[in-house]
Coordinates of C-alpha atoms in Angstrom, one line a residue:
Chain A
M1 CA 0.1 -0.1 0.1
S2 CA 2.9 2.3 -0.3
E3 CA 1.6 3.6 -3.6
L4 CA -1.8 4.9 -2.2
A5 CA -3.6 7.1 -4.5
N6 CA -5.8 8.7 -2.1
K7 CA -4.5 8.4 1.5
L8 CA -6.0 9.6 4.8
G9 CA -3.2 9.7 6.9
R10 CA -0.1 7.6 8.1
C11 CA 0.4 5.7 11.1
E12 CA 3.7 4.7 12.9
L13 CA 3.4 3.0 16.1
A14 CA 5.6 1.3 18.6
L15 CA 4.4 -0.1 21.9
D16 CA 6.0 -2.5 24.3
R17 CA 3.9 -4.2 26.9
G18 CA 5.4 -7.0 28.7
D19 CA 5.9 -9.9 26.3
F20 CA 4.0 -8.1 23.4
K21 CA 5.8 -5.7 21.2
L22 CA 3.5 -3.7 18.7
R23 CA 5.6 -2.2 15.5
A24 CA 2.9 -1.0 13.3
E25 CA 3.5 1.4 10.2
F26 CA 0.8 1.6 7.6
D27 CA -1.0 4.3 5.5
L28 CA -4.6 4.6 5.8
P29 CA -6.7 4.9 2.8
A30 CA -9.0 8.1 2.6
Q31 CA -12.1 6.0 1.5
G32 CA -14.0 2.8 1.9
I33 CA -13.7 0.4 4.6
T34 CA -10.0 -1.0 5.4
G35 CA -10.1 -4.4 7.1
L36 CA -7.6 -4.9 10.0
F37 CA -7.1 -8.5 9.7
G38 CA -5.2 -11.1 11.8
P39 CA -5.4 -13.7 14.2
S40 CA -6.1 -13.1 18.1
G41 CA -3.7 -11.4 19.7
S42 CA -1.8 -10.1 17.0
G43 CA -2.2 -6.4 18.1
K44 CA -5.4 -5.2 16.1
T45 CA -7.5 -3.7 18.9
T46 CA -4.2 -2.2 20.2
V47 CA -3.8 -0.3 17.0
L48 CA -7.1 0.9 17.2
R49 CA -6.5 2.2 20.6
C50 CA -3.2 4.0 19.8
L51 CA -5.1 5.7 17.1
A52 CA -8.0 6.6 19.4
G53 CA -5.3 8.1 21.9
L54 CA -6.3 5.4 24.5
E55 CA -2.7 4.3 24.9
P56 CA -0.7 6.7 26.5
N57 CA 2.6 4.9 26.4
V58 CA 2.5 4.3 22.5
Q59 CA 5.5 5.6 20.8
G60 CA 5.4 6.9 17.1
R61 CA 3.7 9.4 14.9
V62 CA -0.1 9.3 13.8
Q63 CA -1.1 11.8 11.1
I64 CA -4.9 12.0 10.0
A65 CA -5.8 14.3 7.3
N66 CA -3.8 17.6 8.3
A67 CA -3.9 17.0 11.8
V68 CA -0.8 15.3 13.7
W69 CA -2.6 13.4 16.7
Q70 CA 0.9 12.1 18.0
D71 CA 4.6 12.8 17.2
S72 CA 7.2 11.4 19.8
A73 CA 9.7 13.2 18.3
T74 CA 8.1 16.5 19.1
R75 CA 6.1 15.2 22.3
V76 CA 2.9 15.9 20.7
F77 CA 0.0 13.6 22.3
V78 CA -3.6 14.8 21.3
P79 CA -5.6 13.5 24.3
A80 CA -8.2 11.1 23.1
Y81 CA -11.3 13.5 23.7
R82 CA -9.7 15.9 21.2
R83 CA -9.1 13.4 18.3
E84 CA -11.9 13.6 15.9
V85 CA -12.4 9.8 15.7
G86 CA -15.5 7.6 16.1
Y87 CA -14.8 4.3 18.3
V88 CA -17.2 1.5 18.2
F89 CA -16.2 -0.9 20.9
H90 CA -16.1 -4.7 21.0
G91 CA -19.0 -4.5 23.4
A92 CA -21.4 -1.8 22.4
R93 CA -20.6 0.0 25.8
L94 CA -23.7 2.2 25.9
F95 CA -24.2 4.3 28.8
S96 CA -26.7 2.6 31.2
H97 CA -27.7 6.0 32.9
L98 CA -28.9 7.2 29.4
D99 CA -31.6 6.2 27.0
V100 CA -30.7 5.6 23.4
A101 CA -31.6 9.1 22.6
G102 CA -29.1 10.4 25.3
N103 CA -26.4 8.1 24.1
I104 CA -26.6 9.3 20.6
E105 CA -26.5 12.9 21.8
Y106 CA -23.8 12.4 24.1
G107 CA -21.3 12.3 21.2
R108 CA -23.3 14.8 18.9
R109 CA -23.2 17.5 21.6
R110 CA -19.6 17.4 22.0
A111 CA -18.7 17.2 18.3
R112 CA -16.1 20.0 17.0
R113 CA -18.1 20.4 13.9
E114 CA -21.7 20.0 12.4
S115 CA -22.0 16.4 11.3
D116 CA -21.7 16.0 7.4
V117 CA -24.6 13.8 7.7
S118 CA -27.7 14.6 9.5
Y119 CA -29.0 13.0 12.5
E120 CA -32.1 11.9 11.0
H121 CA -30.5 10.2 8.0
I122 CA -28.1 8.4 10.5
C123 CA -30.8 7.3 12.4
E124 CA -32.6 6.0 9.4
L125 CA -29.6 4.3 7.8
L126 CA -29.2 2.2 11.0
G127 CA -33.0 1.7 11.6
I128 CA -32.9 3.4 15.1
D129 CA -35.9 5.5 14.8
A130 CA -38.2 3.2 16.7
L131 CA -35.7 2.6 19.5
I132 CA -34.9 6.2 20.2
R133 CA -37.0 6.2 23.5
R134 CA -36.0 2.8 24.7
K135 CA -33.6 2.2 27.7
T136 CA -30.4 0.6 26.9
S137 CA -31.2 -2.5 28.9
Q138 CA -34.2 -2.9 26.6
L139 CA -32.3 -3.5 23.4
S140 CA -31.1 -6.6 21.8
R141 CA -27.2 -7.1 21.3
G142 CA -27.6 -6.4 17.8
E143 CA -29.8 -3.1 18.3
Q144 CA -27.2 -2.0 21.3
Q145 CA -24.3 -2.1 18.5
R146 CA -26.3 -0.4 15.9
V147 CA -26.9 2.6 18.4
A148 CA -23.3 2.4 19.4
I149 CA -22.3 2.9 15.6
A150 CA -24.7 5.9 15.6
R151 CA -23.3 7.4 18.4
A152 CA -19.8 7.2 17.1
L153 CA -20.9 8.5 13.9
L154 CA -22.8 11.6 15.0
R155 CA -19.5 12.7 16.8
S156 CA -18.8 13.6 13.2
P157 CA -15.4 11.9 13.2
Q158 CA -12.6 12.0 10.5
L159 CA -12.1 8.3 10.7
L160 CA -14.5 5.6 12.3
L161 CA -12.7 2.7 14.2
M162 CA -14.7 -0.4 14.5
D163 CA -13.6 -3.3 17.0
E164 CA -15.0 -6.6 16.0
P165 CA -18.7 -5.1 16.0
L166 CA -20.1 -8.3 15.2
S167 CA -18.2 -10.6 17.3
G168 CA -20.0 -11.8 20.6
L169 CA -23.1 -11.7 18.6
D170 CA -25.2 -14.7 17.5
S171 CA -25.5 -15.5 13.8
D172 CA -29.0 -13.8 13.6
S173 CA -27.8 -10.6 15.0
R174 CA -24.8 -10.7 12.7
R175 CA -27.1 -11.2 9.8
E176 CA -29.3 -8.4 11.1
I177 CA -26.5 -5.9 11.4
L178 CA -24.4 -6.8 8.1
P179 CA -27.1 -4.9 6.0
F180 CA -26.7 -1.9 8.0
L181 CA -23.1 -1.9 7.7
D182 CA -23.4 -2.1 3.9
R183 CA -25.7 0.7 3.7
L184 CA -23.5 2.8 5.6
R185 CA -20.6 2.0 3.4
A186 CA -22.8 3.1 0.5
A187 CA -24.1 6.3 1.7
L188 CA -21.3 7.5 3.6
Q189 CA -18.0 9.1 2.9
I190 CA -16.2 8.3 6.2
P191 CA -13.3 5.9 5.9
I192 CA -13.5 3.1 8.4
L193 CA -11.1 1.0 10.2
Y194 CA -12.5 -2.3 10.8
V195 CA -10.9 -4.8 13.0
S196 CA -12.0 -8.7 12.4
H197 CA -10.3 -11.9 12.8
N198 CA -13.0 -13.5 10.7
I199 CA -12.6 -13.9 7.1
D200 CA -16.0 -13.7 5.8
E201 CA -16.8 -10.6 7.5
T202 CA -13.6 -9.0 6.5
T203 CA -14.0 -10.0 2.7
H204 CA -17.6 -9.0 2.9
L205 CA -17.0 -5.5 4.0
S206 CA -13.4 -4.5 3.1
D207 CA -12.0 -2.8 0.3
H208 CA -8.4 -2.7 1.5
L209 CA -6.7 -4.8 3.9
I210 CA -4.0 -4.5 6.6
V211 CA -2.9 -8.0 7.8
M212 CA -1.0 -8.2 11.1
R213 CA 0.6 -11.1 12.8
Q214 CA 2.4 -10.6 16.0
G215 CA 2.2 -7.1 16.8
R216 CA 3.6 -6.2 13.0
V217 CA 1.8 -5.4 10.0
T218 CA 2.6 -8.1 7.6
E219 CA 0.6 -7.2 4.1
T220 CA -1.2 -4.1 3.2
G221 CA -3.3 -3.6 -0.1
A222 CA -6.3 -3.9 -1.9
L223 CA -8.7 -6.7 -0.9
E224 CA -8.7 -8.4 -4.1
H225 CA -4.8 -8.7 -4.3
L226 CA -4.2 -10.1 -0.9
L227 CA -7.1 -12.5 -0.8
S228 CA -5.6 -14.9 -3.2
D229 CA -2.7 -15.2 -1.0
A230 CA -2.7 -18.6 0.4
E231 CA -0.1 -17.7 3.2
I232 CA -2.1 -15.1 4.6
F233 CA -5.5 -16.7 4.6
G234 CA -4.6 -20.5 4.4
A235 CA -5.2 -22.8 1.6
D236 CA -8.7 -23.3 2.5
A237 CA -9.7 -19.8 2.7
S238 CA -7.8 -18.2 -0.1
G239 CA -9.7 -17.0 -3.3
V240 CA -10.7 -13.9 -5.0
V241 CA -13.5 -11.2 -4.6
L242 CA -15.3 -10.4 -7.5
D243 CA -17.4 -7.2 -7.9
A244 CA -20.3 -8.1 -10.4
V245 CA -23.5 -6.8 -11.6
V246 CA -26.8 -8.7 -11.8
D247 CA -27.9 -9.2 -15.2
G248 CA -31.3 -11.4 -14.5
Y249 CA -33.1 -13.9 -12.8
D250 CA -34.1 -17.3 -14.1
A251 CA -37.1 -18.1 -11.8
G252 CA -37.7 -21.5 -13.3
N253 CA -34.1 -22.7 -12.4
Q254 CA -33.7 -20.2 -9.6
L255 CA -30.3 -19.0 -11.0
S256 CA -29.1 -15.6 -11.1
S257 CA -26.7 -14.3 -13.6
V258 CA -24.2 -11.8 -12.9
R259 CA -21.9 -10.1 -15.0
F260 CA -17.9 -9.6 -14.1
G261 CA -14.7 -8.6 -15.6
G262 CA -14.3 -11.9 -17.1
G263 CA -17.8 -12.8 -18.3
T264 CA -20.9 -14.3 -17.1
L265 CA -21.6 -16.4 -14.0
L266 CA -24.7 -18.2 -12.8
V267 CA -25.2 -18.2 -9.1
P268 CA -27.9 -20.1 -7.3
G269 CA -30.8 -17.9 -5.7
K270 CA -31.8 -14.6 -6.2
L271 CA -29.3 -12.1 -5.2
A272 CA -30.4 -8.9 -5.8
N273 CA -32.5 -6.9 -8.3
D274 CA -31.4 -6.2 -11.9
N275 CA -28.4 -3.8 -12.2
E276 CA -27.7 -4.0 -8.7
A277 CA -24.0 -4.6 -7.6
V278 CA -23.1 -7.7 -5.7
R279 CA -19.7 -8.8 -4.3
L280 CA -18.8 -12.7 -4.9
R281 CA -16.2 -14.6 -3.5
V282 CA -14.7 -17.5 -5.3
L283 CA -12.4 -19.7 -3.3
A284 CA -9.3 -21.3 -5.2
R285 CA -10.3 -24.7 -4.0
D286 CA -13.7 -24.7 -5.9
V287 CA -11.8 -23.4 -9.3
S288 CA -10.6 -26.2 -11.3
I289 CA -8.7 -26.1 -14.6
S290 CA -9.5 -27.6 -18.0
L291 CA -7.6 -27.3 -21.2
H292 CA -10.6 -27.7 -23.5
T293 CA -14.3 -26.9 -22.8
P294 CA -15.7 -29.8 -21.4
P295 CA -18.5 -31.3 -23.9
R296 CA -20.7 -31.9 -21.0
T297 CA -20.5 -31.2 -17.1
S298 CA -22.6 -30.5 -14.2
I299 CA -20.6 -27.6 -13.4
L300 CA -22.1 -24.3 -14.6
N301 CA -19.6 -21.9 -14.9
Q302 CA -16.8 -22.1 -17.2
V303 CA -14.8 -19.0 -18.0
E304 CA -11.9 -18.5 -20.5
A305 CA -8.7 -17.5 -18.7
T306 CA -5.0 -17.3 -19.1
V307 CA -2.7 -18.6 -16.6
E308 CA -0.7 -15.7 -15.1
R309 CA 1.4 -17.5 -12.1
I310 CA 2.1 -20.5 -10.6
S311 CA 2.9 -20.3 -7.2
D312 CA 4.5 -23.6 -5.7
R313 CA 4.7 -23.6 -2.0
G314 CA 5.7 -27.2 -1.7
G315 CA 2.4 -28.6 -0.4
P316 CA 0.2 -31.2 -2.4
H317 CA -1.4 -28.2 -4.1
V318 CA -0.2 -25.6 -6.3
Q319 CA -1.8 -22.2 -6.8
I320 CA -2.5 -21.2 -10.2
E321 CA -3.3 -17.4 -10.8
L322 CA -5.5 -16.7 -13.9
R323 CA -6.7 -13.6 -15.6
A324 CA -10.1 -13.4 -17.0
G325 CA -10.7 -10.4 -18.9
T326 CA -10.1 -7.7 -16.5
S327 CA -10.7 -9.9 -13.4
R328 CA -8.2 -12.4 -11.6
L329 CA -9.3 -16.1 -10.6
V330 CA -7.1 -18.4 -8.4
A331 CA -7.3 -22.0 -8.8
S332 CA -5.9 -24.8 -6.4
V333 CA -4.9 -27.6 -8.3
S334 CA -3.0 -30.9 -7.2
R335 CA 0.6 -31.2 -8.2
L336 CA -0.2 -34.4 -10.3
S337 CA -2.7 -32.3 -12.1
R338 CA -0.4 -29.7 -12.9
T339 CA 2.2 -31.9 -14.3
D340 CA -0.6 -34.0 -16.1
L341 CA -1.8 -30.9 -18.0
A342 CA 1.6 -29.3 -18.3
L343 CA 0.4 -26.0 -17.1
R344 CA 2.5 -23.1 -17.8
E345 CA 2.6 -19.1 -17.8
G346 CA 0.7 -17.5 -20.5
Q347 CA -1.5 -20.7 -21.3
A348 CA -5.2 -20.3 -22.3
V349 CA -7.3 -22.6 -20.3
I350 CA -10.7 -22.8 -19.3
A351 CA -11.7 -22.1 -15.3
Q352 CA -14.6 -24.1 -14.1
I353 CA -16.2 -22.6 -11.2
K354 CA -18.5 -24.9 -9.2
G355 CA -21.7 -22.7 -8.9
V356 CA -22.6 -23.6 -5.4
A357 CA -19.2 -22.3 -4.2
V358 CA -19.7 -18.7 -5.5
K359 CA -20.8 -16.7 -2.6
A360 CA -22.8 -13.9 -2.6
W361 CA -22.6 -11.1 0.1
G362 CA -25.3 -8.7 -0.1
T363 CA -25.4 -5.6 -2.3
F364 CA -23.3 -2.3 -2.1
S365 CA -22.8 0.3 -4.7
Chain B
M1 CA -34.3 21.7 81.1
L2 CA -33.0 24.8 79.5
G3 CA -34.0 25.8 76.4
E4 CA -35.7 22.6 75.6
G5 CA -38.7 24.2 74.0
G6 CA -40.5 23.2 70.7
W7 CA -43.6 20.7 69.8
F8 CA -42.3 18.1 72.2
P9 CA -39.8 17.6 74.8
G10 CA -36.6 16.9 73.3
A11 CA -37.3 18.8 69.7
G12 CA -34.7 21.0 70.3
P13 CA -31.8 18.5 70.6
L14 CA -33.3 16.3 67.7
W15 CA -33.5 19.4 65.4
L16 CA -29.7 20.3 66.4
S17 CA -28.9 16.7 65.5
I18 CA -30.7 17.0 62.2
Q19 CA -28.5 20.4 61.5
L20 CA -25.3 18.7 62.6
A21 CA -26.0 15.7 60.4
G22 CA -27.2 17.7 57.3
A23 CA -24.1 19.9 57.5
T24 CA -21.8 17.1 58.0
T25 CA -23.2 15.0 55.1
L26 CA -23.0 18.0 52.8
I27 CA -19.5 18.9 53.6
L28 CA -18.5 15.0 53.5
V29 CA -20.1 14.3 50.1
I30 CA -18.4 17.4 48.5
V31 CA -14.9 16.7 50.2
G32 CA -15.3 13.0 49.8
T33 CA -15.9 12.9 46.2
P34 CA -12.3 13.8 45.2
L35 CA -10.9 11.9 47.9
A36 CA -13.0 8.9 46.8
W37 CA -12.3 9.4 43.2
W38 CA -8.4 9.4 43.8
L39 CA -8.8 6.3 45.9
S40 CA -10.6 4.5 43.2
R41 CA -8.0 5.2 40.6
T42 CA -4.8 5.4 41.9
R43 CA -2.5 2.4 42.0
G44 CA 0.1 4.7 43.9
F45 CA 2.0 3.9 46.9
W46 CA 0.0 6.1 49.0
R47 CA -3.4 4.5 48.2
T48 CA -3.1 1.9 51.1
P49 CA -2.1 4.0 53.8
V50 CA -4.8 6.8 52.9
E51 CA -7.3 4.2 52.9
A52 CA -6.4 2.8 56.5
V53 CA -6.4 6.5 57.8
V54 CA -9.8 6.9 56.2
A55 CA -11.2 3.7 58.0
M56 CA -9.8 4.5 61.4
P57 CA -12.8 6.1 62.6
I58 CA -14.6 2.7 62.3
V59 CA -12.4 1.0 64.8
L60 CA -11.2 3.7 67.1
P61 CA -13.1 4.2 70.3
P62 CA -15.0 7.6 70.1
T63 CA -13.5 8.7 73.2
V64 CA -10.0 8.5 71.7
M65 CA -11.2 10.3 68.5
G66 CA -13.1 12.6 70.7
F67 CA -9.8 13.1 73.0
Y68 CA -7.6 14.1 70.1
M69 CA -10.2 16.2 68.5
L70 CA -10.7 18.1 71.8
I71 CA -6.8 18.8 72.0
L72 CA -6.9 19.8 68.1
L73 CA -9.8 22.2 68.4
G74 CA -9.2 23.3 72.0
P75 CA -8.0 27.0 72.3
A76 CA -4.5 25.9 72.7
G77 CA -4.8 23.3 69.8
P78 CA -3.4 24.2 66.2
L79 CA -6.9 24.6 64.7
G80 CA -8.6 26.0 67.9
K81 CA -6.1 28.6 68.3
F82 CA -6.4 29.7 64.4
W83 CA -10.1 29.7 64.6
L84 CA -10.1 31.8 68.0
S85 CA -7.8 34.4 66.2
L86 CA -10.2 34.1 63.1
S87 CA -13.6 34.6 64.7
G88 CA -12.9 35.3 68.5
D89 CA -14.8 32.2 69.4
T90 CA -13.4 28.8 70.4
L91 CA -14.0 25.7 68.3
S92 CA -14.4 23.3 71.2
F93 CA -17.8 23.3 72.8
S94 CA -19.5 24.9 69.7
F95 CA -21.7 23.8 66.8
A96 CA -18.7 24.4 64.2
G97 CA -16.2 22.2 66.2
L98 CA -19.1 19.5 66.3
V99 CA -19.3 19.7 62.8
I100 CA -15.5 19.4 62.0
A101 CA -15.3 16.5 64.6
S102 CA -18.1 14.8 63.0
C103 CA -16.6 15.1 59.4
V104 CA -13.7 13.3 60.7
Y105 CA -15.9 10.8 62.7
S106 CA -18.1 9.8 59.6
L107 CA -15.6 10.1 56.9
P108 CA -15.3 6.3 56.2
F109 CA -19.2 5.9 56.0
V110 CA -19.2 8.7 53.1
V111 CA -15.9 7.8 51.4
Q112 CA -16.1 4.1 51.2
P113 CA -19.5 3.8 49.4
L114 CA -18.4 6.5 47.0
Q115 CA -15.3 4.5 46.2
N116 CA -16.9 1.3 45.6
A117 CA -19.2 3.1 43.2
F118 CA -16.6 4.9 41.3
Q119 CA -14.7 1.6 40.9
A120 CA -18.0 0.0 39.5
V121 CA -18.0 2.5 37.0
G122 CA -14.8 1.2 35.4
E123 CA -12.4 2.3 32.9
D124 CA -14.5 1.3 29.9
S125 CA -17.0 4.1 30.4
L126 CA -14.4 6.5 30.8
E127 CA -12.6 5.6 27.7
T128 CA -16.0 5.7 25.6
A129 CA -16.7 9.1 26.9
A130 CA -13.3 10.5 25.9
T131 CA -13.7 8.8 22.4
L132 CA -17.1 10.8 22.3
G133 CA -15.3 14.0 23.0
A134 CA -15.6 14.5 26.8
R135 CA -12.9 15.8 28.5
P136 CA -12.1 14.2 32.2
I137 CA -14.0 16.7 34.3
D138 CA -17.0 16.5 31.7
A139 CA -16.8 12.9 31.7
F140 CA -16.9 12.8 35.5
F141 CA -20.0 14.8 35.7
S142 CA -21.7 13.4 32.7
V143 CA -20.8 9.6 33.4
V144 CA -19.3 8.7 36.6
V145 CA -21.5 10.8 39.2
P146 CA -25.0 9.9 37.3
Q147 CA -23.8 6.2 37.3
S148 CA -22.7 6.5 40.9
M149 CA -26.1 7.6 42.1
R150 CA -26.7 4.7 44.3
G151 CA -23.3 5.1 45.8
Y152 CA -24.0 8.9 46.4
L153 CA -27.6 7.8 48.0
T154 CA -25.8 5.2 50.3
A155 CA -23.0 7.5 51.1
A156 CA -25.5 10.5 51.9
V157 CA -27.8 8.1 54.3
M158 CA -24.8 6.5 56.0
G159 CA -23.1 9.8 56.7
F160 CA -26.3 11.4 57.9
A161 CA -27.3 8.2 60.1
H162 CA -24.1 7.8 61.6
T163 CA -23.6 11.4 62.5
L164 CA -27.0 11.5 64.1
G165 CA -26.3 8.6 66.4
E166 CA -22.7 9.8 67.5
F167 CA -22.2 10.1 71.3
G168 CA -18.6 9.8 72.4
V169 CA -17.0 12.2 70.3
V170 CA -19.9 14.9 70.9
L171 CA -19.5 14.5 74.6
M172 CA -15.6 14.9 74.4
V173 CA -15.6 17.7 72.0
G174 CA -18.9 19.5 72.5
G175 CA -20.0 18.9 75.9
N176 CA -23.6 19.3 76.9
I177 CA -24.6 23.0 75.9
P178 CA -28.5 23.3 75.3
G179 CA -29.1 24.8 71.9
R180 CA -25.6 24.8 70.8
T181 CA -23.8 21.1 71.5
R182 CA -26.8 19.1 73.0
V183 CA -27.7 16.7 70.6
I184 CA -30.1 13.8 70.7
S185 CA -27.9 11.2 71.9
I186 CA -26.8 13.3 74.7
A187 CA -30.2 14.3 75.7
I188 CA -31.0 10.7 75.8
Y189 CA -28.0 10.0 78.1
D190 CA -29.1 13.1 80.3
H191 CA -32.8 11.9 80.7
V192 CA -31.5 8.3 81.7
E193 CA -29.0 9.8 84.2
S194 CA -32.1 11.8 85.6
L195 CA -34.2 8.7 85.5
D196 CA -36.6 10.5 83.1
Y197 CA -37.3 7.5 81.3
A198 CA -40.4 8.8 79.5
K199 CA -38.4 11.1 77.3
A200 CA -35.4 8.9 77.0
H201 CA -38.0 6.4 75.6
L202 CA -39.6 9.0 73.3
L203 CA -36.2 10.2 71.8
S204 CA -34.7 6.5 71.7
A205 CA -37.8 5.4 69.8
I206 CA -37.4 8.3 67.2
L207 CA -33.8 7.2 66.6
L208 CA -34.7 3.3 66.6
V209 CA -37.2 4.0 63.9
F210 CA -35.1 6.3 62.0
A211 CA -32.2 3.8 61.7
F212 CA -34.5 1.2 60.8
L213 CA -36.0 3.2 57.9
A214 CA -32.5 4.3 56.8
L215 CA -31.2 0.9 56.6
L216 CA -34.4 -0.2 54.8
F217 CA -33.8 2.3 52.3
L218 CA -30.4 1.4 51.6
Y219 CA -31.2 -2.3 51.3
F220 CA -33.8 -1.2 48.8
V221 CA -31.7 0.9 46.8
N222 CA -28.7 -1.6 46.6
R223 CA -30.8 -4.6 46.1
P224 CA -29.9 -6.7 43.2
R225 CA -31.9 -6.0 40.1
N226 CA -32.7 -8.3 37.2
H227 CA -31.1 -7.3 34.3
V228 CA -32.8 -7.9 31.1

C-alpha cells in the first residue's frame, strides 16, 4: 500500500507491553472500509486504541488528514477527547444511565463541527428511529451495536474505528447488522478501519486490507490482491473477490446471472435486483482447470482464462493465478494435475467454477 | 431543662442533631468525592495508607477520637487557636467544632460507598466518554456521577445516620450545652441519668425508627436487580 493514490493519513506505532511488542506502520486509505485482519493477539485492537489516543505509552507518529495526533519526536500527544475519531467498541458500551436518545446525543453535543450527515439520516440508515425512547437494557445485542455505531458517527469523526462489532453476537444478530454496515458504506464518505479476525466478515466489507501478525503489519493492499494469497488466509480460505452486476434472474431454474470482468456467471438463488452490484467470493479450491471446454458437465460456470502465475509452496497443491478478462481468479490444483496438464504461464485454459461455491455477499454500490 | 422548647420535649436536641448531620453530610459528600475518586483510580504507594487512615474512625473508640479532636480544636490546639484568632470564639464546645469532629468521625461512611461506586464505573465508560469528546472533568460529571447515584445515596444516608447517632465524640468535643452542642444522643443520656425514662423512651424510639428506615432504604436501593 506504499502507493496509495488517496490517503487519509499515516500511522507509525511502537508499543512494548510485557511480552507483547507492537511495531505497526501503515497508510490509511481516505475512502472505504479498511479491514484490519489477523489472528487473536496480533495487536489489532491495540492499533485502534493507539489511534484513538487510549494508549498513553505508545511511541511514534499518527497523522490523520492535516492533523498530527501524535508525534513522539516533538512530544505531541493529542488526548483522546480531542481526536475526531469515532470508536465502536467490541461490546457496544452504551451508557446505562442514558436512554438511546441520550447515548446518541452524548457524542453529537460534543462534536467539534456539524456532522456531514444529518441525525435523521444516520438514524434512518441504522434503523434506530423506533428505538430512540428505549432504555439501553431493553435493546438486543444487535440493536445495542447499531446504537453504538450511530453514537460514534454523530460525533462527526474523520475516521471511524470499529473493533469486531459483530463478534460476540449470535448469527441472527450478525445477519441483522451486516446489511446496515453495507448501507453505511454505500451512503457515507467516512473512512472506516474495521478490526476482525473473521475472514467472511472481512471479505464481505473491506475494500483494503491490513494484515497483522504478532504485533507487526505483514501485508497491506487492496482486498482483491491479498485475498488470493494462500499464506495469509490459509489454502482453504484463499480466493478472490469479484465485484459483479446482476443481469437477470431465471425463476424456473432459480439462477441469477451476474456479469463480472471475465464474463458471466450463474449463481443459485436471487441475489439482488437487476443491475444491482454484488460482491462474490470465489475460493481457490472451488476453481478447477481444464484445457478444453468440457462437452457436458454439471459445473455451470466455465470461464476462459490465461495462466498468469503458478506459485508452488511445496504442498500437495499448487496455486494457479488466472486472468479472465479484467478480473483475476485463483485455482488450487493438485501437483499431479499440474504435471498432467503441463500448465505453464501464459497458457489459455478454461476455469471451471462450481456454482454452489460462488458466494454472494449482499449489495453495495 | 433549659432551652428545651419546641413541639415536644426533646425537639431542640433533635433539631440540632439534624442540623449537625445535614451539615456534616453535605461537607463530606463534597470533600469525599475527590478523595474517593483518587482512591478508586490511583495505583500509587499512598493509596493503602490513606485508605487505612480513612477507615480509622470505624475501629477507634469514640473517646479516643474525641480526646484528640478536643486537643486539636481546643483554644491551645493548632486548629482551635487559628479559629479563635479568626472568629474570636473557641471551636471546642461549639457547633462548628462539632461539625468538624463529625466530619472526621463519619468520613469512612461516606468515602467508602463512593469509592466502591466509582470503582464499579470502570475504565471502559471513561474511555468511551473520551472517544465521544468528553474531557475528563466533563466525563466525571456526565458519566461517573450519574452512574454512581446509588453510591451517593448510600453515602449520604450512611453519613447522615451515623452522625445522628454519634455520642462519644460529641460528649468529648461539644459537652452538653443546650441549643449549641446538646444533640439527641446526649439528651437521651441525660434523661436516663436523671431517671426521666419517658423522655428517654421517646427520643430513643425516634432514633430507632429512623435507623431502621434508613437501613431499609439502603437495602432497597442496593438490592440486586434483574438485568434484561
